[in-house]
XYZ file of C-alpha atoms in Angstrom:
493
model
C 79.447 -84.302 -118.290
C 78.075 -85.661 -115.014
C 75.403 -87.558 -116.939
C 78.051 -89.202 -119.144
C 80.026 -90.303 -116.087
C 76.920 -91.823 -114.534
C 76.075 -93.704 -117.737
C 79.649 -94.982 -117.925
C 79.465 -96.259 -114.333
C 76.189 -97.962 -115.123
C 77.696 -99.723 -118.128
C 80.751 -101.055 -116.303
C 78.952 -102.020 -113.100
C 75.884 -103.810 -114.419
C 76.943 -107.264 -115.465
C 73.498 -108.820 -115.467
C 70.116 -107.108 -115.567
C 68.625 -110.174 -113.926
C 70.557 -109.271 -110.745
C 69.494 -105.629 -110.548
C 67.253 -106.199 -107.532
C 68.461 -109.502 -106.086
C 68.944 -109.887 -102.346
C 72.090 -111.996 -102.152
C 73.340 -113.278 -98.754
C 75.792 -110.392 -98.284
C 73.100 -107.763 -98.874
C 70.833 -109.586 -96.442
C 73.605 -109.498 -93.831
C 74.057 -105.784 -94.495
C 70.336 -105.162 -93.927
C 70.415 -107.116 -90.655
C 73.529 -105.247 -89.543
C 71.857 -101.934 -90.388
C 68.963 -102.631 -88.029
C 71.406 -103.588 -85.299
C 73.019 -100.149 -85.727
C 76.339 -101.675 -86.737
C 76.792 -99.136 -89.494
C 80.508 -99.597 -90.182
C 79.883 -103.297 -90.723
C 76.949 -102.472 -92.987
C 79.051 -100.161 -95.123
C 81.880 -102.686 -95.367
C 79.470 -105.369 -96.576
C 77.969 -103.015 -99.149
C 81.422 -101.933 -100.342
C 82.310 -105.582 -100.956
C 79.561 -105.696 -103.605
C 81.213 -104.500 -106.801
C 78.011 -104.354 -108.852
C 75.833 -101.302 -108.207
C 72.517 -103.100 -107.847
C 69.255 -101.420 -106.948
C 69.204 -103.126 -103.544
C 72.729 -101.915 -102.804
C 71.717 -98.319 -103.612
C 68.634 -98.716 -101.419
C 70.682 -99.978 -98.473
C 73.304 -97.264 -98.912
C 70.543 -94.672 -98.750
C 69.026 -96.303 -95.672
C 72.389 -96.504 -93.897
C 73.117 -92.826 -94.496
C 69.630 -91.896 -93.295
C 69.916 -93.810 -90.010
C 73.325 -92.299 -89.337
C 71.859 -88.824 -89.882
C 69.012 -89.598 -87.496
C 71.546 -90.498 -84.808
C 74.232 -87.853 -85.357
C 72.310 -84.866 -86.806
C 75.546 -83.826 -88.520
C 74.805 -80.902 -90.846
C 77.831 -81.550 -93.090
C 76.765 -85.194 -93.513
C 73.263 -83.992 -94.330
C 74.527 -81.920 -97.265
C 76.617 -84.856 -98.459
C 73.577 -87.132 -98.158
C 71.559 -84.837 -100.422
C 74.282 -84.985 -103.075
C 74.677 -88.749 -102.819
C 70.931 -89.241 -103.005
C 70.787 -87.242 -106.222
C 73.471 -89.486 -107.749
C 71.692 -92.658 -106.595
C 68.410 -91.525 -108.084
C 70.144 -90.776 -111.383
C 71.652 -94.269 -111.406
C 68.281 -95.863 -110.707
C 66.660 -94.128 -113.651
C 68.760 -96.350 -115.967
C 67.357 -99.558 -114.529
C 64.670 -101.416 -116.547
C 61.067 -100.281 -116.008
C 59.822 -103.872 -116.172
C 60.762 -104.518 -112.556
C 58.363 -103.436 -109.758
C 61.365 -102.768 -107.498
C 62.597 -99.804 -109.544
C 59.874 -97.228 -108.811
C 59.429 -98.596 -105.302
C 63.105 -98.038 -104.405
C 63.040 -94.577 -106.009
C 59.987 -93.795 -103.852
C 61.805 -95.142 -100.777
C 64.709 -92.812 -101.496
C 62.333 -89.870 -101.686
C 60.918 -90.976 -98.338
C 64.475 -90.998 -96.973
C 64.949 -87.486 -98.331
C 61.668 -86.363 -96.783
C 62.597 -87.836 -93.404
C 66.030 -86.209 -93.379
C 64.731 -82.804 -94.478
C 62.002 -82.829 -91.847
C 64.608 -83.823 -89.242
C 66.790 -80.885 -90.236
C 63.914 -78.399 -90.208
C 63.204 -78.147 -93.959
C 59.477 -78.837 -93.686
C 58.341 -77.589 -97.099
C 61.066 -79.391 -99.063
C 60.487 -82.522 -97.011
C 56.754 -82.377 -97.696
C 57.344 -82.180 -101.458
C 59.577 -85.259 -101.305
C 56.845 -87.053 -99.388
C 54.304 -86.128 -102.070
C 56.696 -87.313 -104.792
C 57.112 -90.656 -103.010
C 53.354 -91.014 -102.593
C 52.649 -90.430 -106.290
C 55.373 -92.874 -107.355
C 53.996 -95.551 -105.047
C 50.424 -95.053 -106.259
C 51.522 -95.426 -109.883
C 53.647 -98.445 -109.090
C 50.747 -100.064 -107.264
C 48.562 -99.661 -110.357
C 51.204 -101.339 -112.537
C 52.230 -104.022 -110.009
C 49.351 -104.531 -107.536
C 50.749 -107.858 -106.285
C 54.155 -106.462 -105.330
C 53.998 -106.721 -101.517
C 57.109 -104.739 -100.390
C 55.625 -101.455 -101.604
C 52.833 -101.878 -99.036
C 55.430 -101.137 -96.350
C 55.954 -97.701 -97.854
C 52.278 -97.149 -98.734
C 51.249 -98.203 -95.238
C 53.545 -95.611 -93.688
C 52.235 -92.833 -95.947
C 48.596 -93.816 -95.427
C 49.111 -93.706 -91.642
C 50.796 -90.308 -91.864
C 48.071 -88.828 -94.076
C 45.308 -90.470 -92.062
C 46.519 -88.883 -88.843
C 47.269 -85.378 -90.113
C 45.844 -82.722 -87.740
C 42.548 -81.070 -88.667
C 44.102 -77.700 -89.464
C 46.272 -79.288 -92.185
C 43.578 -81.373 -93.886
C 43.139 -78.774 -96.610
C 46.744 -79.458 -97.686
C 46.114 -83.173 -98.209
C 42.939 -82.459 -100.185
C 44.682 -79.853 -102.314
C 47.511 -82.254 -103.139
C 45.253 -85.249 -103.641
C 46.771 -87.287 -100.810
C 44.592 -89.980 -99.304
C 45.033 -92.362 -96.425
C 43.743 -93.822 -93.207
C 45.461 -95.231 -90.159
C 43.350 -98.382 -90.320
C 44.278 -99.154 -93.944
C 47.924 -98.313 -93.316
C 48.128 -100.725 -90.398
C 46.551 -103.473 -92.489
C 49.154 -102.942 -95.209
C 51.955 -103.230 -92.662
C 50.427 -106.437 -91.293
C 50.240 -107.811 -94.840
C 53.963 -107.156 -95.337
C 54.755 -108.820 -92.021
C 52.762 -111.907 -93.027
C 53.828 -112.270 -96.651
C 57.295 -110.677 -96.932
C 59.543 -111.966 -94.097
C 62.524 -109.979 -95.397
C 60.785 -106.693 -94.576
C 58.898 -107.942 -91.518
C 61.191 -106.235 -88.996
C 60.793 -102.839 -90.623
C 57.027 -103.231 -91.060
C 56.709 -104.259 -87.407
C 58.669 -101.228 -86.227
C 56.288 -98.939 -88.147
C 53.262 -100.858 -86.856
C 54.269 -100.632 -83.198
C 55.396 -97.005 -83.397
C 51.994 -96.104 -84.851
C 50.384 -97.587 -81.759
C 52.916 -95.922 -79.452
C 52.694 -92.401 -80.849
C 49.277 -92.193 -82.535
C 46.734 -94.830 -81.491
C 47.974 -96.009 -78.132
C 48.666 -99.631 -77.261
C 46.001 -102.198 -76.518
C 47.073 -104.943 -74.057
C 47.266 -107.502 -76.888
C 49.350 -105.294 -79.181
C 51.653 -104.325 -76.325
C 52.224 -107.975 -75.441
C 53.153 -108.644 -79.081
C 55.486 -105.647 -78.972
C 57.308 -106.989 -75.914
C 57.856 -110.300 -77.707
C 59.180 -108.379 -80.719
C 61.683 -106.573 -78.483
C 62.825 -109.873 -76.963
C 63.426 -111.372 -80.417
C 65.594 -108.389 -81.403
C 67.757 -108.127 -78.308
C 70.945 -107.624 -80.369
C 69.519 -104.620 -82.220
C 70.631 -101.390 -80.579
C 68.186 -99.473 -82.778
C 65.156 -101.585 -81.831
C 66.109 -101.715 -78.143
C 66.440 -97.910 -78.202
C 62.956 -97.643 -79.700
C 61.813 -99.954 -76.914
C 63.242 -97.574 -74.299
C 61.486 -94.566 -75.823
C 58.141 -96.342 -76.169
C 58.246 -97.687 -72.605
C 58.928 -94.138 -71.437
C 56.102 -92.898 -73.628
C 53.846 -95.459 -71.938
C 54.872 -94.161 -68.519
C 56.957 -97.193 -67.581
C 60.419 -95.862 -66.855
C 61.265 -98.836 -64.647
C 61.047 -101.199 -67.623
C 62.627 -98.576 -69.884
C 65.607 -98.467 -67.535
C 66.152 -102.213 -67.930
C 66.197 -101.887 -71.721
C 68.436 -98.826 -71.457
C 71.017 -100.932 -69.635
C 70.857 -103.393 -72.547
C 71.474 -100.477 -74.896
C 74.470 -99.372 -72.813
C 75.914 -102.899 -72.993
C 75.445 -103.076 -76.776
C 76.782 -99.554 -77.288
C 79.938 -100.500 -75.378
C 80.664 -103.371 -77.774
C 82.935 -102.923 -80.767
C 81.046 -102.295 -83.992
C 77.951 -100.551 -82.645
C 77.476 -96.912 -83.589
C 78.166 -94.327 -80.859
C 74.843 -93.220 -79.397
C 75.155 -90.276 -76.965
C 71.372 -89.845 -76.858
C 71.328 -92.745 -74.391
C 72.783 -90.327 -71.822
C 69.831 -87.999 -72.343
C 67.443 -90.901 -71.682
C 69.314 -91.761 -68.486
C 68.833 -88.153 -67.409
C 65.110 -88.343 -68.171
C 64.623 -91.446 -66.020
C 66.639 -90.097 -63.086
C 64.808 -86.749 -63.029
C 61.490 -88.611 -62.996
C 62.690 -90.572 -59.969
C 63.706 -87.350 -58.214
C 67.458 -88.064 -58.420
C 68.312 -84.537 -59.535
C 72.093 -84.615 -59.044
C 72.485 -87.880 -60.968
C 70.115 -86.678 -63.689
C 72.173 -83.506 -64.055
C 75.351 -85.540 -64.589
C 73.775 -87.536 -67.414
C 72.463 -84.378 -69.096
C 75.913 -82.792 -68.894
C 77.569 -85.853 -70.479
C 74.963 -85.766 -73.245
C 75.772 -82.136 -74.030
C 79.508 -82.933 -74.088
C 79.182 -85.909 -76.454
C 76.286 -84.874 -78.701
C 76.985 -82.933 -81.900
C 73.379 -82.516 -83.021
C 70.901 -79.668 -82.584
C 67.650 -81.240 -81.340
C 66.893 -81.669 -77.614
C 69.539 -79.080 -76.669
C 67.008 -76.539 -75.380
C 65.123 -79.303 -73.601
C 68.326 -80.521 -71.927
C 69.136 -77.059 -70.603
C 65.524 -76.809 -69.387
C 65.952 -80.131 -67.546
C 69.219 -78.880 -66.021
C 67.251 -75.871 -64.788
C 64.667 -78.195 -63.242
C 67.353 -80.273 -61.528
C 68.543 -77.171 -59.672
C 65.181 -75.439 -59.207
C 63.512 -78.527 -57.766
C 66.550 -78.935 -55.507
C 65.879 -75.381 -54.209
C 68.930 -73.876 -55.905
C 66.892 -71.200 -57.632
C 69.650 -68.662 -58.373
C 71.916 -71.216 -60.069
C 68.953 -72.640 -61.957
C 68.039 -69.394 -63.711
C 71.320 -69.381 -65.692
C 70.194 -72.489 -67.546
C 66.995 -70.813 -68.708
C 69.176 -68.270 -70.510
C 70.888 -71.180 -72.282
C 67.452 -72.442 -73.346
C 66.855 -69.136 -75.102
C 70.163 -69.062 -76.998
C 71.246 -72.667 -77.686
C 69.867 -75.404 -79.937
C 66.898 -75.347 -82.293
C 63.093 -75.446 -82.114
C 62.333 -78.248 -84.559
C 61.064 -80.862 -82.095
C 58.136 -80.263 -79.762
C 60.136 -80.688 -76.546
C 62.541 -77.902 -77.572
C 59.637 -75.638 -78.503
C 58.044 -76.324 -75.127
C 61.325 -75.632 -73.296
C 61.681 -72.271 -75.047
C 58.105 -71.255 -74.203
C 58.720 -72.156 -70.569
C 61.960 -70.158 -70.449
C 60.341 -67.086 -72.011
C 57.343 -67.152 -69.666
C 59.010 -68.232 -66.421
C 59.123 -65.667 -63.650
C 60.610 -66.780 -60.350
C 58.531 -64.231 -58.452
C 55.230 -65.782 -59.566
C 56.136 -69.355 -58.636
C 55.101 -70.723 -55.265
C 56.228 -73.899 -53.560
C 53.055 -75.454 -54.963
C 54.496 -74.969 -58.466
C 57.532 -77.066 -57.546
C 55.375 -79.770 -55.975
C 53.214 -79.927 -59.115
C 56.307 -80.188 -61.331
C 57.713 -83.017 -59.220
C 54.381 -84.821 -59.483
C 54.333 -84.297 -63.252
C 57.814 -85.801 -63.633
C 56.981 -88.748 -61.364
C 53.794 -89.346 -63.348
C 55.705 -89.286 -66.644
C 57.903 -92.083 -65.314
C 54.951 -94.216 -64.238
C 55.456 -93.569 -60.526
C 51.766 -92.862 -60.054
C 51.444 -93.423 -56.318
C 54.403 -91.126 -55.680
C 52.799 -88.502 -57.924
C 49.493 -88.834 -56.057
C 51.148 -88.452 -52.678
C 52.921 -85.345 -53.942
C 49.739 -83.482 -54.886
C 47.591 -84.831 -52.054
C 47.668 -81.619 -50.029
C 47.574 -79.220 -52.990
C 44.485 -77.164 -53.780
C 43.531 -75.198 -56.867
C 43.584 -71.977 -54.838
C 47.327 -72.381 -54.226
C 48.062 -71.386 -57.842
C 48.153 -67.839 -59.186
C 46.751 -68.062 -62.725
C 44.303 -70.107 -64.780
C 47.068 -71.880 -66.703
C 48.534 -73.392 -63.525
C 45.062 -74.090 -62.136
C 44.141 -75.919 -65.339
C 47.408 -77.844 -65.246
C 46.816 -78.794 -61.613
C 43.420 -80.271 -62.513
C 44.727 -82.000 -65.628
C 47.642 -83.566 -63.737
C 45.364 -84.783 -60.950
C 42.969 -86.158 -63.555
C 45.791 -88.117 -65.216
C 46.973 -89.522 -61.894
C 43.462 -90.681 -60.970
C 43.014 -92.093 -64.482
C 46.157 -94.213 -64.219
C 45.171 -95.403 -60.746
C 41.735 -96.415 -62.147
C 39.894 -93.825 -60.041
C 37.799 -92.827 -63.038
C 35.057 -90.669 -61.429
C 37.729 -88.456 -59.841
C 39.633 -88.342 -63.130
C 36.529 -87.209 -65.019
C 35.841 -84.522 -62.418
C 39.316 -82.984 -62.724
C 39.370 -83.234 -66.527
C 36.059 -81.393 -66.749
C 37.413 -78.668 -64.467
C 40.523 -78.333 -66.667
C 38.222 -77.897 -69.678
C 36.295 -75.106 -67.948
C 39.494 -73.284 -66.941
C 40.870 -73.514 -70.497
C 37.729 -72.276 -72.243
C 38.333 -69.513 -74.820
C 42.088 -69.432 -74.094
C 45.264 -70.815 -75.633
C 45.788 -73.030 -72.574
C 46.459 -76.564 -73.824
C 45.046 -78.532 -70.884
C 41.438 -78.320 -72.044
C 42.250 -80.064 -75.324
C 44.422 -82.624 -73.535
C 41.667 -83.282 -70.988
C 39.174 -83.841 -73.828
C 41.565 -86.324 -75.411
C 41.841 -88.323 -72.178
C 38.072 -88.267 -71.640
C 37.731 -89.604 -75.177
C 40.053 -92.473 -74.299
C 38.159 -93.171 -71.059
C 34.809 -93.448 -72.844
C 36.315 -95.377 -75.752
C 37.734 -97.938 -73.326
C 34.395 -98.306 -71.546
C 32.559 -98.832 -74.847
C 30.734 -95.474 -74.815
C 31.517 -94.634 -78.429
C 29.150 -91.672 -78.788
C 30.639 -89.886 -75.773
C 34.139 -90.782 -76.913
C 33.402 -89.313 -80.346
C 32.127 -86.110 -78.740
C 35.344 -85.541 -76.814
C 37.692 -86.556 -79.636
C 35.902 -84.093 -81.931
C 36.037 -81.431 -79.216
C 39.857 -81.763 -79.174
C 39.899 -80.535 -82.777
C 37.960 -77.365 -81.878
C 40.788 -75.952 -79.744
C 43.086 -73.629 -81.657
C 46.561 -72.204 -81.157
C 47.550 -74.179 -78.102
C 50.949 -75.654 -77.323
C 50.186 -79.281 -78.210
C 47.772 -78.592 -81.077
C 49.417 -80.836 -83.672
C 50.031 -83.889 -81.497
C 46.641 -83.674 -79.742
C 44.771 -83.334 -83.054
C 46.858 -86.129 -84.527
C 45.862 -88.544 -81.763
C 42.220 -87.472 -81.701
C 41.838 -87.899 -85.456
C 43.495 -91.321 -85.344
C 41.169 -92.355 -82.505
C 38.112 -91.186 -84.462
C 39.229 -93.349 -87.392
C 39.113 -96.426 -85.169
C 35.664 -95.784 -83.632
C 33.769 -96.900 -86.766
C 30.668 -94.793 -86.047
């Protein structure tokens, strides 16, 4: 019965097969509005299109996906799955002679994969990713000159090319291939030859540098120009905030965050409570613990999702603990254990901290090191250095804290271009982490790899990047391996 209804809708809605995949001016406006995060406007524009074209279905899928990424509403997620099934059924009745058909179907499977991974359904999400990959490969064989599909292929090739070492057997078993280098080239090709998809391809390109490869000065300069050109896009400005914070530049991130606040206050932009969390992150890095706590509390009041909840309670603990209100602080660690989920790495880390933390084993040196870590994360390197100036390794009780002390000092010296001192502390962190599950040895190897890569010592860089992959069962295994493997791909030796 459902199939008959779908066929009937297809027959009454499709007036002209020639228009199945046309981008008319209204659909183009909807796409622009989508990237600005003006989702109600996007939906209104799409609703004004009476014909159910392939591009309309694609944009409806994309709109629902972005809303899910922002809200993390579980009821909307279930509705999205149902709607996506209906959209895919509709698309099957489109003519196979168009290269857009299989590409848009693949895009919808990518949307499904993204949403399922976001909501913690890793296996189901992985299968959707594989389905999308196979569809794109087949479509590329049939229509090799169809440029838009390189946006999707580029993303998949980057993902596969940066998969951690311990998951490589999965890609081989499933026949997935890819490299970060090839994926980036495909994204650049889309940017050059398909202006309509240039914004999206650029976002993927810059996020690959931010979260996998690291920015070069030239690429980062291009990225800043990209942000300036998209100053009315709440979504792109938000990504700018997160990448500046990732780069350890919370001062610049704060300026963009104020832009986001101004946009978010305007009529038509989607409500975005996660901005409050980012405010909290910047204030805690600056040492403004009371103000940071207020932002975290507002985030918890406004946010209906499930990610970053444990991390927020952990940060509320830090706000009190670092302000020497130890007894009050402990109550928040109990919240870490019982609230939220453990899908994202920061929530996993918060839970591990809460389960291991013992007030009796923490000295004042532990608080000083934590303050330095937070200041460093915000790019306040001189403040971080001054904080740890009088600390010594002997002030800490166990090897994990001693290794962290050396790793943190190494990072501070690295950022202040005091490379010999950085190398010395990284090597000590490696020694202290040997034959343990302590993560700082692997992280120190990764930074040494970057140091030698930057100085042109490729053989030494290769040694340390490969050494990262030899560490097993540590806290940051996946992300560290991901970055090391991506770096090895770019060495060309």
